[in-house]
Amino acid sequence: MSRRVITGFSNPTVKFVRSLRDKKHRKREQRFLAEGLRLLTDARAGGRLPEILLMAQGREAHPLLAELEQAVSAVGGDVIELPVDILAKVTGKDNPQAVAGVFAEWDTGLDQIDRAAAPLWLVAQAMRDPGNLGTMLRTADAVGAGGLILLDDCVDPFSVEAVRASMGAIFTQGLAQARWDEFLPWLRRAEGQLVAASLRDAVPYRGAAYAAPCFVMVGNESRGLPEDYELACDLRVTMPMKGRADSLNAAVAGAVLAYEVLATLEG
Amino acid sequence: MSRRVITGFSNPTVKFVRSLRDKKHRKREQRFLAEGLRLLTDARAGGRLPEILLMAQGREAHPLLAELEQAVSAVGGDVIELPVDILAKVTGKDNPQAVAGVFAEWDTGLDQIDRAAAPLWLVAQAMRDPGNLGTMLRTADAVGAGGLILLDDCVDPFSVEAVRASMGAIFTQGLAQARWDEFLPWLRRAEGQLVAASLRDAVPYRGAAYAAPCFVMVGNESRGLPEDYELACDLRVTMPMKGRADSLNAAVAGAVLAYEVLATLEG
């Protein structure tokens, strides 16, 4: 096992990793940063190893970290030890986790999705909030979905905030990005029920005739789904809205619906 | 109707409003800022008028804004017109909403809660994320809950992020802040069923014997609920967790549970 020790902030690797906090650099490099042993362990379980593993000096020893370091070394990854204050600057956090990793982004084409692999899929259209996107991934994990399909101009799923909010699900859930006019023909090529919450010609969300593979779609945080997207759905459902606001957070609406679908399919 | 025009950034009122973005100042002044005509209209509908109403020059006229200005003036509030770039500095946003208001915080003692007013209440313990807290308020609105009770060290519900995420529900939902050792005796003084998601001696969340008034409690984002809080519950329920992470976002878990309670109580 080889391990480099870096002590200076001007080191090119340190500068490179730090630059990934910037969206422009992240996009250009197709690399992103994930922090924390929990997240990195989930990544490894999902078959993803960091290209660069950063470990703070003075960290506590942990068997999972030792295994991770070995695994990264074994595939020729870069293992770096550095002072905690430099790691703090790299990650932009005052109290950084003791370990972080740089991962290569992966292919998120629709052809990565095997719809037969799960009874339930989540779909988000033009979702702009990285916390919501990460939360959707986490919900997908919890309901046993196959993953999350991002339509149109969604926020970057590899952003620091989205990765953090996903609590590791970014590494274990299927993830695809597509335009609506790619997605709909793809969906119609095989079995698949497209479902959305809607007020147009909709049935109550409880007891609706959900069928696997079921694709639960939520729309943009402020505008909701475009009308033609709703009309293309196989099933439109309403959820009770008893208050003044007549709306739910998009990730919350998706989760309530997904749990209802799960109960029906398992019922 | 009197209206002041402010054109300088050094104006004391401008400085005062701007200082409210800082938590320390907000706490000292017991005042908070809310942005956008929608939010301010919800506030008015909930019986809350801003003490200071800020309107950007060059804004579009709107009947609801005209009514709001009249209402604020009628109770002796301060109505201010200012250039959009100064409003941007005040609110800290590049593209500020055309209107903002400074509100006095209100009493959030437990005695503000009339449990008979609603069949369902949400309770959050040590919730640290302002987006989650605002989302819980929004969910409370949607499920027709009476409001949200914040236990122990929660994030400030009057923070900019929480107010924004609440989508106006901060103004229309009941809101109380209490320590656990105040809350539990208060709860036990009258009817009220305390429910939480738990793995300890729990029943499936679907079909559980929810009863009004039902208090749905969720715990801290990383630690969950303390064990003694769970044990004090009248009903502990489990939700399916089919993935690796074995957890849900706190606001999502609260919402899925709240919708289940609603369906049971209305069933």
Short mmCIF file of C-alpha atoms in Angstrom, two decimals:
data_model
loop_
_atom_site.label_atom_id
_atom_site.label_comp_id
_atom_site.label_asym_id
_atom_site.label_seq_id
_atom_site.Cartn_x
_atom_site.Cartn_y
_atom_site.Cartn_z
CA MET A 1 0.00 0.00 0.00
CA SER A 2 1.36 3.39 -0.91
CA ARG A 3 0.24 6.51 0.82
CA ARG A 4 1.28 10.09 0.16
CA VAL A 5 1.51 12.71 2.85
CA ILE A 6 0.65 16.24 1.80
CA THR A 7 1.32 19.13 4.14
CA GLY A 8 0.96 22.18 1.93
CA PHE A 9 -2.16 23.91 0.76
CA SER A 10 -0.54 24.73 -2.58
CA ASN A 11 -0.19 21.07 -3.53
CA PRO A 12 -1.77 20.51 -6.96
CA THR A 13 -3.92 17.57 -5.78
CA VAL A 14 -5.27 19.65 -2.90
CA LYS A 15 -6.05 22.47 -5.32
CA PHE A 16 -7.70 20.05 -7.73
CA VAL A 17 -9.93 18.49 -5.08
CA ARG A 18 -10.85 21.88 -3.70
CA SER A 19 -11.83 23.10 -7.17
CA LEU A 20 -14.51 20.40 -7.34
CA ARG A 21 -16.65 22.41 -4.94
CA ASP A 22 -17.17 24.70 -7.88
CA LYS A 23 -19.85 23.46 -10.26
CA LYS A 24 -18.01 24.57 -13.38
CA HIS A 25 -14.86 22.63 -12.44
CA ARG A 26 -16.91 19.62 -11.35
CA LYS A 27 -18.64 19.50 -14.73
CA ARG A 28 -15.41 19.86 -16.63
CA GLU A 29 -13.58 17.23 -14.63
CA GLN A 30 -16.57 14.88 -14.28
CA ARG A 31 -15.43 14.23 -10.74
CA PHE A 32 -17.16 14.93 -7.43
CA LEU A 33 -16.33 14.90 -3.75
CA ALA A 34 -18.07 12.84 -1.07
CA GLU A 35 -17.29 13.13 2.62
CA GLY A 36 -17.43 10.79 5.55
CA LEU A 37 -16.64 7.15 6.19
CA ARG A 38 -20.33 6.22 6.10
CA LEU A 39 -20.80 7.65 2.62
CA LEU A 40 -17.56 6.14 1.33
CA THR A 41 -18.48 2.76 2.77
CA ASP A 42 -21.89 2.94 1.08
CA ALA A 43 -20.08 3.82 -2.13
CA ARG A 44 -17.83 0.78 -1.85
CA ALA A 45 -20.86 -1.42 -1.15
CA GLY A 46 -22.41 0.00 -4.32
CA GLY A 47 -19.29 -0.88 -6.28
CA ARG A 48 -17.80 2.63 -6.40
CA LEU A 49 -14.31 3.37 -5.16
CA PRO A 50 -12.82 6.85 -4.95
CA GLU A 51 -9.99 7.68 -7.32
CA ILE A 52 -8.49 9.80 -4.57
CA LEU A 53 -8.92 8.96 -0.90
CA LEU A 54 -8.20 11.78 1.56
CA MET A 55 -7.62 10.98 5.21
CA ALA A 56 -7.04 13.48 8.01
CA GLN A 57 -3.96 13.10 10.14
CA GLY A 58 -4.81 12.21 13.72
CA ARG A 59 -8.02 10.42 12.71
CA GLU A 60 -9.22 7.49 14.73
CA ALA A 61 -8.43 4.12 13.27
CA HIS A 62 -11.43 2.23 11.91
CA PRO A 63 -11.53 -1.23 10.33
CA LEU A 64 -13.82 -0.03 7.54
CA LEU A 65 -11.39 2.75 6.70
CA ALA A 66 -8.49 0.30 6.66
CA GLU A 67 -10.42 -1.92 4.24
CA LEU A 68 -11.30 1.07 2.12
CA GLU A 69 -7.71 2.24 1.94
CA GLN A 70 -6.61 -1.23 0.90
CA ALA A 71 -9.28 -1.43 -1.77
CA VAL A 72 -8.37 1.98 -3.20
CA SER A 73 -4.67 1.11 -3.23
CA ALA A 74 -5.36 -2.23 -4.86
CA VAL A 75 -6.85 -0.57 -7.93
CA GLY A 76 -4.08 2.01 -8.11
CA GLY A 77 -6.00 4.85 -6.49
CA ASP A 78 -4.31 7.81 -4.86
CA VAL A 79 -4.28 7.60 -1.05
CA ILE A 80 -3.42 10.86 0.68
CA GLU A 81 -2.92 11.79 4.29
CA LEU A 82 -3.13 15.45 5.16
CA PRO A 83 -3.49 17.81 8.14
CA VAL A 84 -7.05 18.34 9.26
CA ASP A 85 -6.91 22.09 8.59
CA ILE A 86 -6.06 21.44 4.94
CA LEU A 87 -8.84 18.89 4.69
CA ALA A 88 -11.15 21.53 6.18
CA LYS A 89 -10.16 23.94 3.40
CA VAL A 90 -10.62 21.28 0.75
CA THR A 91 -14.13 20.38 1.87
CA GLY A 92 -15.10 23.89 2.92
CA LYS A 93 -16.23 22.75 6.36
CA ASP A 94 -14.98 23.95 9.71
CA ASN A 95 -15.31 20.48 11.16
CA PRO A 96 -14.63 18.18 8.25
CA GLN A 97 -15.19 14.48 8.37
CA ALA A 98 -11.93 12.58 8.83
CA VAL A 99 -12.15 11.09 5.37
CA ALA A 100 -13.28 12.19 1.93
CA GLY A 101 -13.05 10.78 -1.56
CA VAL A 102 -13.04 11.98 -5.14
CA PHE A 103 -15.23 9.87 -7.42
CA ALA A 104 -15.59 9.77 -11.16
CA GLU A 105 -19.13 10.58 -12.24
CA TRP A 106 -20.78 7.72 -14.04
CA ASP A 107 -22.94 7.26 -17.07
CA THR A 108 -26.49 8.36 -16.34
CA GLY A 109 -28.04 7.50 -19.67
CA LEU A 110 -31.52 5.99 -19.67
CA ASP A 111 -30.00 2.75 -20.96
CA GLN A 112 -28.49 2.34 -17.48
CA ILE A 113 -32.01 1.72 -16.14
CA ASP A 114 -33.29 -1.85 -16.08
CA ARG A 115 -36.94 -1.30 -15.29
CA ALA A 116 -37.47 -4.98 -14.49
CA ALA A 117 -35.03 -4.67 -11.60
CA ALA A 118 -37.58 -3.00 -9.30
CA PRO A 119 -41.36 -2.56 -8.99
CA LEU A 120 -41.07 1.15 -8.35
CA TRP A 121 -39.07 4.08 -9.73
CA LEU A 122 -39.00 7.75 -8.83
CA VAL A 123 -38.95 10.47 -11.47
CA ALA A 124 -38.20 14.15 -10.82
CA GLN A 125 -38.81 16.84 -13.39
CA ALA A 126 -36.78 20.08 -13.32
CA MET A 127 -36.03 19.63 -9.63
CA ARG A 128 -33.89 22.60 -8.62
CA ASP A 129 -33.08 22.03 -4.97
CA PRO A 130 -30.11 19.73 -4.30
CA GLY A 131 -31.48 18.86 -0.86
CA ASN A 132 -34.75 17.72 -2.43
CA LEU A 133 -32.91 15.69 -5.04
CA GLY A 134 -30.75 13.95 -2.43
CA THR A 135 -33.84 13.35 -0.30
CA MET A 136 -35.59 11.71 -3.29
CA LEU A 137 -32.62 9.35 -3.71
CA ARG A 138 -32.77 8.52 -0.02
CA THR A 139 -36.51 7.88 -0.25
CA ALA A 140 -35.96 5.69 -3.32
CA ASP A 141 -33.56 3.61 -1.24
CA ALA A 142 -36.05 3.34 1.63
CA VAL A 143 -39.01 2.20 -0.50
CA GLY A 144 -36.91 -0.30 -2.40
CA ALA A 145 -37.16 1.62 -5.65
CA GLY A 146 -34.79 0.93 -8.49
CA GLY A 147 -33.64 4.50 -8.57
CA LEU A 148 -34.32 8.05 -9.64
CA ILE A 149 -34.80 9.39 -13.16
CA LEU A 150 -34.11 13.11 -13.58
CA LEU A 151 -36.00 14.85 -16.36
CA ASP A 152 -35.13 18.13 -18.04
CA ASP A 153 -33.10 20.74 -16.17
CA CYS A 154 -32.59 19.25 -12.75
CA VAL A 155 -29.90 20.35 -10.34
CA ASP A 156 -26.65 18.37 -10.56
CA PRO A 157 -27.07 15.10 -8.62
CA PHE A 158 -23.30 15.08 -7.99
CA SER A 159 -23.30 18.43 -6.19
CA VAL A 160 -21.99 18.36 -2.62
CA GLU A 161 -25.43 19.14 -1.18
CA ALA A 162 -27.26 16.48 -3.20
CA VAL A 163 -24.67 13.83 -2.41
CA ARG A 164 -24.85 14.71 1.29
CA ALA A 165 -28.67 14.73 1.41
CA SER A 166 -28.78 11.35 -0.35
CA MET A 167 -27.07 9.79 2.67
CA GLY A 168 -25.23 7.35 0.43
CA ALA A 169 -28.14 6.49 -1.86
CA ILE A 170 -26.40 8.29 -4.74
CA PHE A 171 -24.04 5.30 -4.79
CA THR A 172 -26.58 2.54 -4.43
CA GLN A 173 -29.58 3.75 -6.42
CA GLY A 174 -29.98 3.73 -10.17
CA LEU A 175 -29.67 7.24 -11.58
CA ALA A 176 -30.57 8.48 -15.05
CA GLN A 177 -30.82 11.90 -16.64
CA ALA A 178 -32.96 12.50 -19.72
CA ARG A 179 -35.11 14.98 -21.56
CA TRP A 180 -38.85 14.35 -21.52
CA ASP A 181 -38.84 13.63 -25.26
CA GLU A 182 -36.30 10.86 -24.71
CA PHE A 183 -37.96 9.56 -21.56
CA LEU A 184 -41.50 9.13 -22.81
CA PRO A 185 -40.60 6.99 -25.87
CA TRP A 186 -38.25 4.96 -23.67
CA LEU A 187 -41.04 4.42 -21.14
CA ARG A 188 -43.52 3.35 -23.83
CA ARG A 189 -41.17 0.80 -25.32
CA ALA A 190 -42.07 -1.65 -22.55
CA GLU A 191 -44.41 -1.98 -19.61
CA GLY A 192 -44.44 0.88 -17.16
CA GLN A 193 -47.12 2.94 -15.44
CA LEU A 194 -46.48 6.67 -15.16
CA VAL A 195 -48.13 8.22 -12.09
CA ALA A 196 -48.27 11.80 -10.84
CA ALA A 197 -50.16 13.84 -8.31
CA SER A 198 -52.49 16.10 -10.22
CA LEU A 199 -55.77 17.93 -10.03
CA ARG A 200 -56.74 17.01 -13.59
CA ASP A 201 -59.14 14.11 -13.89
CA ALA A 202 -57.50 12.41 -10.94
CA VAL A 203 -58.50 9.68 -8.49
CA PRO A 204 -57.74 9.58 -4.75
CA TYR A 205 -54.15 8.49 -4.16
CA ARG A 206 -55.25 5.88 -1.63
CA GLY A 207 -56.57 2.77 -3.26
CA ALA A 208 -55.56 3.82 -6.76
CA ALA A 209 -54.71 1.02 -9.20
CA TYR A 210 -50.92 1.21 -9.04
CA ALA A 211 -49.11 -1.42 -11.10
CA ALA A 212 -45.47 -2.43 -11.35
CA PRO A 213 -43.22 -1.18 -12.75
CA CYS A 214 -44.66 2.07 -11.43
CA PHE A 215 -42.91 5.38 -12.19
CA VAL A 216 -43.84 8.04 -9.62
CA MET A 217 -43.19 11.49 -11.05
CA VAL A 218 -42.97 14.84 -9.25
CA GLY A 219 -42.50 18.24 -10.82
CA ASN A 220 -40.53 21.39 -10.32
CA GLU A 221 -40.65 22.97 -6.85
CA SER A 222 -42.48 26.12 -7.93
CA ARG A 223 -44.22 25.27 -11.17
CA GLY A 224 -45.12 21.62 -10.73
CA LEU A 225 -45.36 19.46 -13.84
CA PRO A 226 -46.11 20.85 -17.30
CA GLU A 227 -49.68 20.10 -18.35
CA ASP A 228 -48.71 17.76 -21.19
CA TYR A 229 -46.56 15.71 -18.82
CA GLU A 230 -49.55 15.25 -16.53
CA LEU A 231 -51.77 14.33 -19.45
CA ALA A 232 -49.27 11.69 -20.58
CA CYS A 233 -49.59 9.91 -17.23
CA ASP A 234 -51.37 6.57 -17.01
CA LEU A 235 -52.71 7.46 -13.61
CA ARG A 236 -53.28 10.86 -12.01
CA VAL A 237 -53.94 10.91 -8.30
CA THR A 238 -54.93 13.56 -5.76
CA MET A 239 -53.63 13.84 -2.25
CA PRO A 240 -55.58 15.59 0.50
CA MET A 241 -54.62 19.25 0.83
CA LYS A 242 -56.49 20.63 3.78
CA GLY A 243 -54.61 23.83 4.34
CA ARG A 244 -54.20 27.22 2.77
CA ALA A 245 -51.06 26.49 0.81
CA ASP A 246 -52.50 23.70 -1.32
CA SER A 247 -49.10 22.23 -1.91
CA LEU A 248 -46.40 20.01 -0.47
CA ASN A 249 -42.66 20.07 -0.74
CA ALA A 250 -41.84 18.11 -3.92
CA ALA A 251 -39.69 15.50 -2.17
CA VAL A 252 -42.36 15.04 0.50
CA ALA A 253 -45.13 14.57 -2.08
CA GLY A 254 -43.00 12.02 -3.90
CA ALA A 255 -42.34 10.11 -0.69
CA VAL A 256 -45.97 9.99 0.45
CA LEU A 257 -46.97 8.75 -2.98
CA ALA A 258 -44.11 6.24 -3.17
CA TYR A 259 -45.05 4.71 0.19
CA GLU A 260 -48.64 4.41 -0.98
CA VAL A 261 -47.53 2.66 -4.16
CA LEU A 262 -45.30 0.34 -2.15
CA ALA A 263 -48.19 -0.63 0.16
CA THR A 264 -50.44 -1.32 -2.82
CA LEU A 265 -47.91 -3.37 -4.73
CA GLU A 266 -47.06 -5.39 -1.63
CA GLY A 267 -50.67 -5.51 -0.43
CA MET B 1 -51.63 56.40 3.81
CA SER B 2 -48.11 57.50 4.46
CA ARG B 3 -45.19 56.04 2.63
CA ARG B 4 -41.51 56.83 3.05
CA VAL B 5 -39.03 56.68 0.20
CA ILE B 6 -35.54 55.57 1.10
CA THR B 7 -32.75 55.87 -1.41
CA GLY B 8 -29.62 55.36 0.64
CA PHE B 9 -28.06 52.19 1.90
CA SER B 10 -26.92 53.90 5.10
CA ASN B 11 -30.48 54.61 6.20
CA PRO B 12 -30.97 53.26 9.76
CA THR B 13 -34.12 51.30 8.86
CA VAL B 14 -32.35 49.64 5.96
CA LYS B 15 -29.47 48.74 8.26
CA PHE B 16 -31.87 47.44 10.88
CA VAL B 17 -33.76 45.21 8.44
CA ARG B 18 -30.54 43.93 6.95
CA SER B 19 -29.21 43.04 10.40
CA LEU B 20 -32.12 40.63 10.86
CA ARG B 21 -30.44 38.19 8.49
CA ASP B 22 -28.04 37.62 11.33
CA LYS B 23 -29.34 35.19 13.91
CA LYS B 24 -27.91 37.09 16.86
CA HIS B 25 -29.64 40.32 15.85
CA ARG B 26 -32.86 38.51 15.05
CA LYS B 27 -32.92 36.95 18.50
CA ARG B 28 -32.19 40.25 20.21
CA GLU B 29 -34.78 42.21 18.23
CA GLN B 30 -37.36 39.39 18.17
CA ARG B 31 -38.13 40.41 14.62
CA PHE B 32 -37.78 38.47 11.38
CA LEU B 33 -37.94 39.11 7.67
CA ALA B 34 -40.30 37.42 5.21
CA GLU B 35 -40.15 37.97 1.46
CA GLY B 36 -42.65 37.88 -1.34
CA LEU B 37 -46.25 38.93 -1.82
CA ARG B 38 -47.48 35.36 -1.47
CA LEU B 39 -45.89 34.95 1.95
CA LEU B 40 -47.06 38.36 3.14
CA THR B 41 -50.58 37.66 1.93
CA ASP B 42 -50.59 34.34 3.80
CA ALA B 43 -49.37 36.24 6.85
CA ARG B 44 -52.22 38.72 6.60
CA ALA B 45 -54.71 35.88 6.19
CA GLY B 46 -53.24 34.38 9.35
CA GLY B 47 -53.74 37.65 11.20
CA ARG B 48 -50.11 38.81 11.04
CA LEU B 49 -49.16 42.17 9.57
CA PRO B 50 -45.59 43.34 9.10
CA GLU B 51 -44.40 46.22 11.25
CA ILE B 52 -42.31 47.36 8.31
CA LEU B 53 -43.41 46.83 4.73
CA LEU B 54 -40.68 47.19 2.09
CA MET B 55 -41.63 47.65 -1.55
CA ALA B 56 -39.26 47.85 -4.51
CA GLN B 57 -39.51 50.84 -6.80
CA GLY B 58 -40.68 49.87 -10.27
CA ARG B 59 -42.66 46.89 -8.96
CA GLU B 60 -45.79 45.83 -10.77
CA ALA B 61 -49.01 47.00 -9.18
CA HIS B 62 -51.06 44.23 -7.55
CA PRO B 63 -54.42 44.51 -5.80
CA LEU B 64 -53.23 42.27 -2.94
CA LEU B 65 -50.23 44.51 -2.39
CA ALA B 66 -52.41 47.61 -2.39
CA GLU B 67 -54.65 46.00 0.26
CA LEU B 68 -51.62 44.96 2.26
CA GLU B 69 -50.15 48.47 2.18
CA GLN B 70 -53.46 49.90 3.33
CA ALA B 71 -53.71 47.40 6.16
CA VAL B 72 -50.17 48.08 7.36
CA SER B 73 -50.72 51.83 7.22
CA ALA B 74 -54.02 51.52 9.06
CA VAL B 75 -52.31 50.06 12.12
CA GLY B 76 -49.50 52.60 12.02
CA GLY B 77 -46.92 50.36 10.34
CA ASP B 78 -43.94 51.71 8.47
CA VAL B 79 -44.36 51.57 4.69
CA ILE B 80 -41.15 52.04 2.75
CA GLU B 81 -40.40 52.28 -0.92
CA LEU B 82 -36.82 51.70 -1.99
CA PRO B 83 -34.68 50.99 -5.06
CA VAL B 84 -34.52 47.36 -6.01
CA ASP B 85 -30.75 47.20 -5.55
CA ILE B 86 -31.08 48.30 -1.92
CA LEU B 87 -33.84 45.74 -1.38
CA ALA B 88 -31.50 43.14 -2.87
CA LYS B 89 -28.85 44.07 -0.30
CA VAL B 90 -31.38 43.98 2.51
CA THR B 91 -32.64 40.51 1.65
CA GLY B 92 -29.30 39.18 0.48
CA LYS B 93 -30.71 37.97 -2.82
CA ASP B 94 -29.61 38.92 -6.30
CA ASN B 95 -33.17 38.81 -7.57
CA PRO B 96 -35.23 39.89 -4.57
CA GLN B 97 -38.96 39.61 -4.47
CA ALA B 98 -40.63 43.01 -5.00
CA VAL B 99 -41.92 43.12 -1.46
CA ALA B 100 -40.73 42.09 1.98
CA GLY B 101 -41.92 42.60 5.52
CA VAL B 102 -40.50 42.71 9.03
CA PHE B 103 -42.65 40.83 11.52
CA ALA B 104 -42.55 40.68 15.29
CA GLU B 105 -41.99 37.13 16.52
CA TRP B 106 -44.88 35.84 18.53
CA ASP B 107 -45.37 33.88 21.72
CA THR B 108 -44.61 30.23 21.11
CA GLY B 109 -45.40 28.92 24.57
CA LEU B 110 -47.22 25.59 24.84
CA ASP B 111 -50.22 27.45 26.22
CA GLN B 112 -50.71 28.80 22.68
CA ILE B 113 -51.69 25.30 21.58
CA ASP B 114 -55.35 24.33 21.76
CA ARG B 115 -55.16 20.60 21.15
CA ALA B 116 -58.89 20.36 20.58
CA ALA B 117 -58.55 22.60 17.55
CA ALA B 118 -57.23 19.80 15.32
CA PRO B 119 -57.11 15.99 15.19
CA LEU B 120 -53.43 15.92 14.35
CA TRP B 121 -50.28 17.75 15.45
CA LEU B 122 -46.68 17.44 14.36
CA VAL B 123 -43.83 17.39 16.86
CA ALA B 124 -40.14 17.78 15.96
CA GLN B 125 -37.37 17.07 18.43
CA ALA B 126 -33.99 18.80 18.07
CA MET B 127 -34.57 19.40 14.37
CA ARG B 128 -31.48 21.22 13.10
CA ASP B 129 -32.18 21.87 9.45
CA PRO B 130 -34.26 25.00 8.72
CA GLY B 131 -35.45 23.53 5.42
CA ASN B 132 -36.77 20.46 7.22
CA LEU B 133 -38.49 22.61 9.83
CA GLY B 134 -40.18 24.76 7.20
CA THR B 135 -41.16 21.64 5.28
CA MET B 136 -42.76 20.20 8.44
CA LEU B 137 -44.83 23.38 8.82
CA ARG B 138 -45.89 23.11 5.19
CA THR B 139 -46.83 19.45 5.66
CA ALA B 140 -48.78 20.36 8.80
CA ASP B 141 -50.76 22.81 6.71
CA ALA B 142 -51.41 20.21 4.00
CA VAL B 143 -52.66 17.48 6.34
CA GLY B 144 -54.88 19.89 8.26
CA ALA B 145 -52.81 19.63 11.41
CA GLY B 146 -53.11 22.19 14.16
CA GLY B 147 -49.46 23.02 13.96
CA LEU B 148 -45.94 22.11 14.91
CA ILE B 149 -44.46 21.70 18.36
CA LEU B 150 -40.69 22.08 18.54
CA LEU B 151 -38.95 20.19 21.33
CA ASP B 152 -35.52 20.86 22.80
CA ASP B 153 -32.86 22.55 20.68
CA CYS B 154 -34.49 23.01 17.30
CA VAL B 155 -33.29 25.46 14.69
CA ASP B 156 -34.97 28.87 14.83
CA PRO B 157 -38.37 28.66 13.10
CA PHE B 158 -38.11 32.37 12.26
CA SER B 159 -34.89 31.98 10.29
CA VAL B 160 -35.03 33.10 6.66
CA GLU B 161 -34.64 29.54 5.37
CA ALA B 162 -37.32 28.06 7.64
CA VAL B 163 -39.79 30.83 6.84
CA ARG B 164 -39.14 30.38 3.13
CA ALA B 165 -39.45 26.57 3.21
CA SER B 166 -42.71 26.86 5.14
CA MET B 167 -44.32 28.54 2.11
CA GLY B 168 -46.43 30.70 4.39
CA ALA B 169 -47.41 27.99 6.86
CA ILE B 170 -45.31 29.70 9.55
CA PHE B 171 -48.08 32.31 9.64
CA THR B 172 -51.07 30.01 9.55
CA GLN B 173 -50.01 27.02 11.64
CA GLY B 174 -49.84 26.82 15.39
CA LEU B 175 -46.26 26.90 16.62
CA ALA B 176 -44.90 26.09 20.05
CA GLN B 177 -41.43 25.63 21.48
CA ALA B 178 -40.86 23.60 24.62
CA ARG B 179 -38.45 21.34 26.46
CA TRP B 180 -39.39 17.67 26.66
CA ASP B 181 -39.90 17.94 30.42
CA GLU B 182 -42.48 20.67 29.87
CA PHE B 183 -44.08 18.98 26.89
CA LEU B 184 -44.73 15.55 28.36
CA PRO B 185 -46.62 16.80 31.48
CA TRP B 186 -48.56 19.20 29.24
CA LEU B 187 -49.48 16.34 26.91
CA ARG B 188 -50.60 14.11 29.79
CA ARG B 189 -52.86 16.74 31.29
CA ALA B 190 -55.51 15.92 28.69
CA GLU B 191 -56.21 13.46 25.89
CA GLY B 192 -53.51 13.06 23.32
CA GLN B 193 -51.78 10.13 21.65
CA LEU B 194 -48.03 10.42 21.15
CA VAL B 195 -46.80 8.49 18.10
CA ALA B 196 -43.32 7.98 16.69
CA ALA B 197 -41.58 5.80 14.15
CA SER B 198 -39.42 3.37 16.08
CA LEU B 199 -37.89 -0.07 15.97
CA ARG B 200 -38.67 -0.75 19.63
CA ASP B 201 -41.76 -2.86 20.21
CA ALA B 202 -43.46 -1.26 17.25
CA VAL B 203 -46.42 -2.13 15.03
CA PRO B 204 -46.66 -1.56 11.25
CA TYR B 205 -47.48 2.06 10.51
CA ARG B 206 -50.31 1.07 8.18
CA GLY B 207 -53.42 0.09 10.06
CA ALA B 208 -52.09 1.21 13.45
CA ALA B 209 -54.67 2.43 15.98
CA TYR B 210 -54.18 6.16 15.58
CA ALA B 211 -56.52 8.30 17.67
CA ALA B 212 -57.21 12.02 17.76
CA PRO B 213 -55.69 14.23 18.96
CA CYS B 214 -52.66 12.45 17.58
CA PHE B 215 -49.17 13.92 18.05
CA VAL B 216 -46.75 12.64 15.40
CA MET B 217 -43.18 13.05 16.61
CA VAL B 218 -39.94 12.89 14.64
CA GLY B 219 -36.43 13.14 16.01
CA ASN B 220 -33.16 14.81 15.22
CA GLU B 221 -31.77 14.38 11.69
CA SER B 222 -28.74 12.35 12.71
CA ARG B 223 -29.55 10.86 16.09
CA GLY B 224 -33.29 10.25 15.88
CA LEU B 225 -35.30 10.36 19.10
CA PRO B 226 -33.77 9.67 22.53
CA GLU B 227 -34.77 6.23 23.80
CA ASP B 228 -36.84 7.56 26.72
CA TYR B 229 -38.84 9.75 24.33
CA GLU B 230 -39.69 6.69 22.25
CA LEU B 231 -40.62 4.72 25.32
CA ALA B 232 -42.97 7.49 26.46
CA CYS B 233 -44.95 7.16 23.22
CA ASP B 234 -48.44 5.67 23.26
CA LEU B 235 -47.84 4.07 19.91
CA ARG B 236 -44.61 3.11 18.17
CA VAL B 237 -44.81 2.28 14.50
CA THR B 238 -42.41 0.93 11.89
CA MET B 239 -42.23 2.03 8.31
CA PRO B 240 -40.80 -0.23 5.58
CA MET B 241 -37.10 0.42 5.02
CA LYS B 242 -36.05 -1.73 2.13
CA GLY B 243 -32.74 -0.17 1.28
CA ARG B 244 -29.25 0.03 2.64
CA ALA B 245 -29.59 3.32 4.48
CA ASP B 246 -32.37 2.22 6.80
CA SER B 247 -33.51 5.78 7.28
CA LEU B 248 -35.58 8.56 5.81
CA ASN B 249 -35.19 12.31 5.86
CA ALA B 250 -36.89 13.46 9.08
CA ALA B 251 -39.40 15.74 7.36
CA VAL B 252 -40.24 12.98 4.87
CA ALA B 253 -40.79 10.40 7.62
CA GLY B 254 -43.05 12.85 9.46
CA ALA B 255 -45.07 13.48 6.31
CA VAL B 256 -45.57 9.82 5.37
CA LEU B 257 -46.70 9.12 8.93
CA ALA B 258 -48.93 12.20 9.08
CA TYR B 259 -50.72 11.22 5.86
CA GLU B 260 -51.28 7.73 7.24
CA VAL B 261 -52.73 9.16 10.46
CA LEU B 262 -54.96 11.47 8.44
CA ALA B 263 -56.28 8.59 6.34
CA THR B 264 -57.00 6.54 9.48
CA LEU B 265 -58.73 9.34 11.35
CA GLU B 266 -60.84 10.20 8.33
CA GLY B 267 -61.39 6.58 7.33
#
